[in-house]
Amino acid sequence: MRIDVLTLFPEMFEAPLKSSIVGRAIKQGYLDVGIVNYRDFAMNRHKTVDDTPFGGGAGMVLKPEPIFLAVESLRAKMTSSLTSTVSPKVILLSPQGRVFSQRVAEELASMDHIIFISGHYEGFDERIREHLVDDELSIGDYVLTGGELPALVVIDAVARLLPGVLGNEQSAVDDSFSQGLLEFPQYTKPSEFRGFKVPDVLLSGHHANIATWRRQQSLLVTWRKRPELLQFVPLDRQDKVFLETFGWKDNDSEPTD
Ligand code: ADE
């Protein structure tokens, strides 16, 4: 997979793209990331990328030309190198976008090429949204100083889903959210620490019982911490009986008369 990021602050990407799992994914060739400073595509010799808003008001607005030119130059490079036949998906990062989630990460992980546009200042000239961008993503309902950290968040979540990137393939499957549930509690050695013991079932070596315990703990953690997530999870009879002992009620099976 290839990801290009358009930014005015390329240095913000240096350490995160070199470190940990994302760094390894890039080194091993599962992911190719290009960082483009769209100031390089500014039209005048002062390299101006923003200007005052028409109609007045505070702050500066990112001009369309440098961002259009940067995207077009990436598209042209891809076409001429014939590394990809599909056109890249252009995604703007902004608080106005649809909210990023594990489902969106899975959607993006199946793509060949994404171009992220990160902005700064008061915002983008609307023609960028209307005529250049395919999708707009927000990482949550708060306002950051720019789209760089959101781009890194999305790259991190997507990179770990690419086949081969996580050493143990199972870990992406067991993750919080991958089944729509939060992750079950994990323990490691020692089996007793300051009198605090690891649950016996995990030391039993009984794989079926461990799987049942983990499923039930995932259900319980989700019910206690993020109950609204449970409505999207298919629950079998055993799940429901377990959750009912903790006060959960199955609204679907209530009598309707
Ligand atoms: N730019 C500023 N805040 C943002 C957010 N919450 N998500 C995505 N991009 C942003």
Coordinates of C-alpha atoms and ligand atoms in Angstrom, one line a residue:
M1 CA 0.0 0.0 0.0
R2 CA 1.1 3.5 -0.7
I3 CA 0.2 6.6 1.4
D4 CA 1.2 10.2 0.5
V5 CA 0.7 13.0 2.9
L6 CA 0.5 16.7 1.9
T7 CA 1.7 18.9 4.7
L8 CA 3.4 22.2 5.6
F9 CA 5.2 20.5 8.5
P10 CA 7.1 17.4 7.1
E11 CA 9.3 17.3 10.2
M12 CA 6.2 16.2 12.3
F13 CA 6.3 12.8 10.4
E14 CA 10.0 11.9 10.9
A15 CA 10.0 10.1 14.3
P16 CA 6.6 8.5 14.1
L17 CA 7.3 6.9 10.7
K18 CA 10.6 5.6 11.8
S19 CA 9.5 4.0 15.1
S20 CA 7.8 0.9 16.3
I21 CA 5.4 -1.1 14.1
V22 CA 4.8 1.6 11.5
G23 CA 8.6 2.1 11.1
R24 CA 9.0 -1.7 10.6
A25 CA 6.1 -1.9 8.2
I26 CA 7.8 0.8 6.0
K27 CA 11.3 -0.8 6.3
Q28 CA 9.9 -4.2 5.3
G29 CA 8.0 -2.8 2.3
Y30 CA 4.5 -3.5 3.4
L31 CA 3.8 0.3 3.4
D32 CA 5.3 3.1 1.3
V33 CA 4.9 6.6 2.7
G34 CA 5.7 9.8 0.9
I35 CA 5.7 13.2 2.6
V36 CA 5.1 16.2 0.3
N37 CA 5.5 19.8 1.4
Y38 CA 2.8 21.6 -0.6
R39 CA 4.6 24.9 0.0
D40 CA 6.9 23.5 -2.8
F41 CA 3.9 24.0 -5.1
A42 CA 3.2 27.6 -4.1
M43 CA 2.7 29.9 -7.1
N44 CA 4.8 32.9 -6.1
R45 CA 8.4 33.4 -5.0
H46 CA 7.3 34.0 -1.4
K47 CA 5.9 30.5 -1.4
T48 CA 2.6 31.7 -0.1
V49 CA 0.1 28.9 0.7
D50 CA -2.6 30.9 2.5
D51 CA -4.5 34.2 2.2
T52 CA -7.2 36.2 3.8
P53 CA -10.8 35.0 3.4
F54 CA -13.1 36.7 0.9
G55 CA -15.9 38.4 2.8
G56 CA -13.6 39.3 5.7
G57 CA -13.0 37.7 9.0
A58 CA -10.2 36.5 11.1
G59 CA -7.5 34.0 10.2
M60 CA -6.0 32.7 7.0
V61 CA -7.4 30.2 4.5
L62 CA -5.3 27.7 2.6
K63 CA -5.2 28.5 -1.1
P64 CA -6.4 26.0 -3.7
E65 CA -3.5 26.1 -6.2
P66 CA -0.6 24.5 -4.2
I67 CA -2.8 21.7 -3.0
F68 CA -4.3 21.0 -6.4
L69 CA -0.9 21.0 -8.0
A70 CA 0.6 18.7 -5.3
V71 CA -2.1 16.2 -5.8
E72 CA -1.9 16.4 -9.6
S73 CA 1.8 15.9 -9.5
L74 CA 1.4 12.8 -7.3
R75 CA -1.2 11.4 -9.7
A76 CA 1.0 12.1 -12.7
K77 CA 3.9 10.3 -11.0
M78 CA 1.8 7.3 -10.3
T79 CA 0.5 7.1 -13.9
S80 CA 3.9 7.4 -15.4
S81 CA 5.6 4.9 -13.1
L82 CA 2.7 2.4 -13.8
T83 CA 3.0 1.2 -10.2
S84 CA -0.7 1.4 -9.8
T85 CA -3.6 1.3 -12.2
V86 CA -6.2 2.7 -9.7
S87 CA -6.4 6.4 -9.0
P88 CA -5.5 7.3 -5.4
K89 CA -8.2 8.2 -2.9
V90 CA -7.8 11.8 -1.8
I91 CA -8.7 12.3 1.9
L92 CA -8.9 15.6 3.7
L93 CA -8.3 15.6 7.5
S94 CA -10.6 18.0 9.2
P95 CA -13.0 18.2 12.2
Q96 CA -15.8 18.3 9.7
G97 CA -15.1 14.8 8.3
R98 CA -16.8 11.5 9.1
V99 CA -15.5 10.2 12.4
F100 CA -12.6 7.7 12.1
S101 CA -13.1 4.3 13.6
Q102 CA -11.8 0.8 13.4
R103 CA -14.3 0.1 10.6
V104 CA -12.9 3.0 8.6
A105 CA -9.4 1.8 9.2
E106 CA -10.3 -1.6 7.8
E107 CA -11.9 0.2 4.7
L108 CA -8.7 2.2 4.1
A109 CA -6.4 -0.8 4.6
S110 CA -7.9 -2.4 1.6
M111 CA -6.9 0.5 -0.7
D112 CA -3.8 0.7 -2.9
H113 CA -3.0 4.3 -2.6
I114 CA -4.3 7.2 -0.4
I115 CA -3.3 10.8 -0.4
F116 CA -4.0 12.6 2.9
I117 CA -4.2 16.4 2.9
S118 CA -3.5 18.0 6.3
G119 CA -4.3 21.6 6.8
H120 CA -3.5 24.4 9.2
Y121 CA -4.8 27.8 10.1
E122 CA -8.5 28.6 9.7
G123 CA -9.3 26.1 7.0
F124 CA -9.3 25.2 3.4
D125 CA -10.6 27.0 0.4
E126 CA -13.9 25.2 -0.2
R127 CA -13.0 24.4 -3.8
I128 CA -10.5 21.8 -2.4
R129 CA -13.4 20.0 -0.7
E130 CA -15.7 20.3 -3.7
H131 CA -13.4 19.4 -6.6
L132 CA -10.3 17.6 -5.3
V133 CA -11.2 15.5 -2.3
D134 CA -13.0 12.1 -2.3
D135 CA -13.5 11.8 1.5
E136 CA -13.0 13.8 4.7
L137 CA -12.1 12.3 8.0
S138 CA -12.1 13.6 11.6
I139 CA -10.3 11.7 14.4
G140 CA -12.8 13.0 17.0
D141 CA -14.9 16.0 18.1
Y142 CA -12.1 18.3 19.1
V143 CA -10.0 20.8 17.2
L144 CA -6.3 20.3 16.8
T145 CA -3.9 22.8 15.4
G146 CA -3.6 20.9 12.1
G147 CA -4.2 17.6 10.3
E148 CA -0.7 16.1 10.8
L149 CA -1.4 14.3 14.1
P150 CA -4.7 13.0 12.7
A151 CA -2.9 11.8 9.5
L152 CA -0.4 9.9 11.7
V153 CA -3.2 8.4 13.8
V154 CA -4.9 7.1 10.7
I155 CA -1.7 5.8 9.2
D156 CA -0.9 4.0 12.4
A157 CA -4.3 2.3 12.6
V158 CA -4.2 1.3 8.9
A159 CA -0.6 0.1 8.9
R160 CA -1.1 -2.5 11.6
L161 CA -4.0 -4.0 9.6
L162 CA -1.9 -4.7 6.5
P163 CA -1.3 -8.4 6.1
G164 CA 2.1 -9.3 7.4
V165 CA 2.7 -6.2 9.5
L166 CA 1.8 -7.6 12.9
G167 CA 4.0 -10.6 13.6
N168 CA 1.2 -12.5 15.2
E169 CA -1.7 -12.3 12.8
Q170 CA -4.1 -13.1 15.6
S171 CA -3.4 -9.9 17.5
A172 CA -5.3 -7.8 15.0
V173 CA -8.2 -10.2 15.2
D174 CA -8.3 -10.1 19.1
D175 CA -8.0 -6.4 19.3
S176 CA -10.4 -4.1 21.0
F177 CA -13.0 -3.2 18.4
S178 CA -12.1 -5.8 15.8
Q179 CA -15.1 -7.9 16.8
G180 CA -17.0 -4.8 17.9
L181 CA -16.0 -5.6 21.5
L182 CA -13.3 -4.2 23.8
E183 CA -10.4 -6.5 24.4
F184 CA -10.4 -9.0 27.3
P185 CA -7.9 -8.5 30.2
Q186 CA -4.4 -9.8 29.6
Y187 CA -1.8 -11.0 32.2
T188 CA 1.8 -12.1 32.1
K189 CA 4.3 -13.6 34.5
P190 CA 4.5 -13.6 37.5
S191 CA 1.2 -15.5 38.2
E192 CA 1.1 -13.8 41.6
F193 CA 2.4 -10.2 42.2
R194 CA 2.1 -8.6 45.6
G195 CA -0.7 -11.0 46.4
F196 CA -2.6 -10.2 43.2
K197 CA -3.3 -13.4 41.3
V198 CA -3.9 -14.1 37.7
P199 CA -7.3 -15.8 37.1
D200 CA -7.0 -19.5 37.5
V201 CA -8.5 -20.3 34.2
L202 CA -5.6 -18.7 32.3
L203 CA -3.2 -21.0 34.1
S204 CA -5.3 -24.1 33.5
G205 CA -4.1 -24.9 29.9
H206 CA -7.8 -25.6 29.1
H207 CA -8.1 -23.9 25.7
A208 CA -11.9 -24.0 25.4
N209 CA -12.4 -22.6 28.9
I210 CA -9.9 -19.9 28.2
A211 CA -11.7 -18.9 25.0
T212 CA -15.0 -18.8 26.8
W213 CA -13.6 -16.7 29.7
R214 CA -12.0 -14.3 27.2
R215 CA -15.2 -13.9 25.2
Q216 CA -17.2 -13.3 28.4
Q217 CA -14.6 -10.8 29.8
S218 CA -14.8 -8.9 26.4
L219 CA -18.5 -8.8 26.7
L220 CA -18.3 -7.6 30.3
V221 CA -15.7 -5.0 29.8
T222 CA -17.7 -3.6 26.8
W223 CA -20.9 -3.6 28.8
R224 CA -19.3 -1.8 31.7
K225 CA -17.1 0.7 29.8
R226 CA -18.9 1.3 26.4
P227 CA -22.4 -0.2 26.7
E228 CA -23.5 1.5 23.5
L229 CA -21.1 -0.7 21.4
L230 CA -23.0 -3.9 22.4
Q231 CA -26.0 -3.1 20.2
F232 CA -23.8 -3.8 17.1
V233 CA -22.5 -7.1 18.3
P234 CA -24.3 -10.4 17.5
L235 CA -24.9 -12.1 20.8
D236 CA -25.7 -15.8 21.1
R237 CA -27.8 -17.4 23.9
Q238 CA -24.7 -18.1 26.1
D239 CA -23.5 -14.5 25.8
K240 CA -26.9 -13.2 26.8
V241 CA -27.3 -15.4 29.8
F242 CA -23.8 -14.3 30.9
L243 CA -24.5 -10.6 30.5
E244 CA -27.9 -10.9 32.2
T245 CA -26.2 -11.9 35.4
F246 CA -24.5 -8.4 35.3
G247 CA -27.7 -6.5 34.9
W248 CA -27.8 -6.3 31.1
K249 CA -31.3 -6.7 29.5
D250 CA -32.0 -8.0 26.1
N251 CA -34.4 -5.3 24.7
D252 CA -35.1 -7.3 21.5
S253 CA -36.6 -10.3 23.4
E254 CA -39.0 -8.2 25.5
P255 CA -42.7 -9.0 25.1
T256 CA -44.3 -6.7 22.6
D257 CA -47.9 -7.0 23.7
Ligands
ADE1 N1 -7.7 19.0 12.1 C1 -7.9 19.7 13.2 N2 -8.7 18.9 14.1 C2 -8.9 17.7 13.5 C3 -9.6 16.6 13.9 N3 -10.2 16.4 15.1 N4 -9.6 15.5 13.0 C4 -9.0 15.6 11.8 N5 -8.4 16.7 11.4 C5 -8.3 17.8 12.2

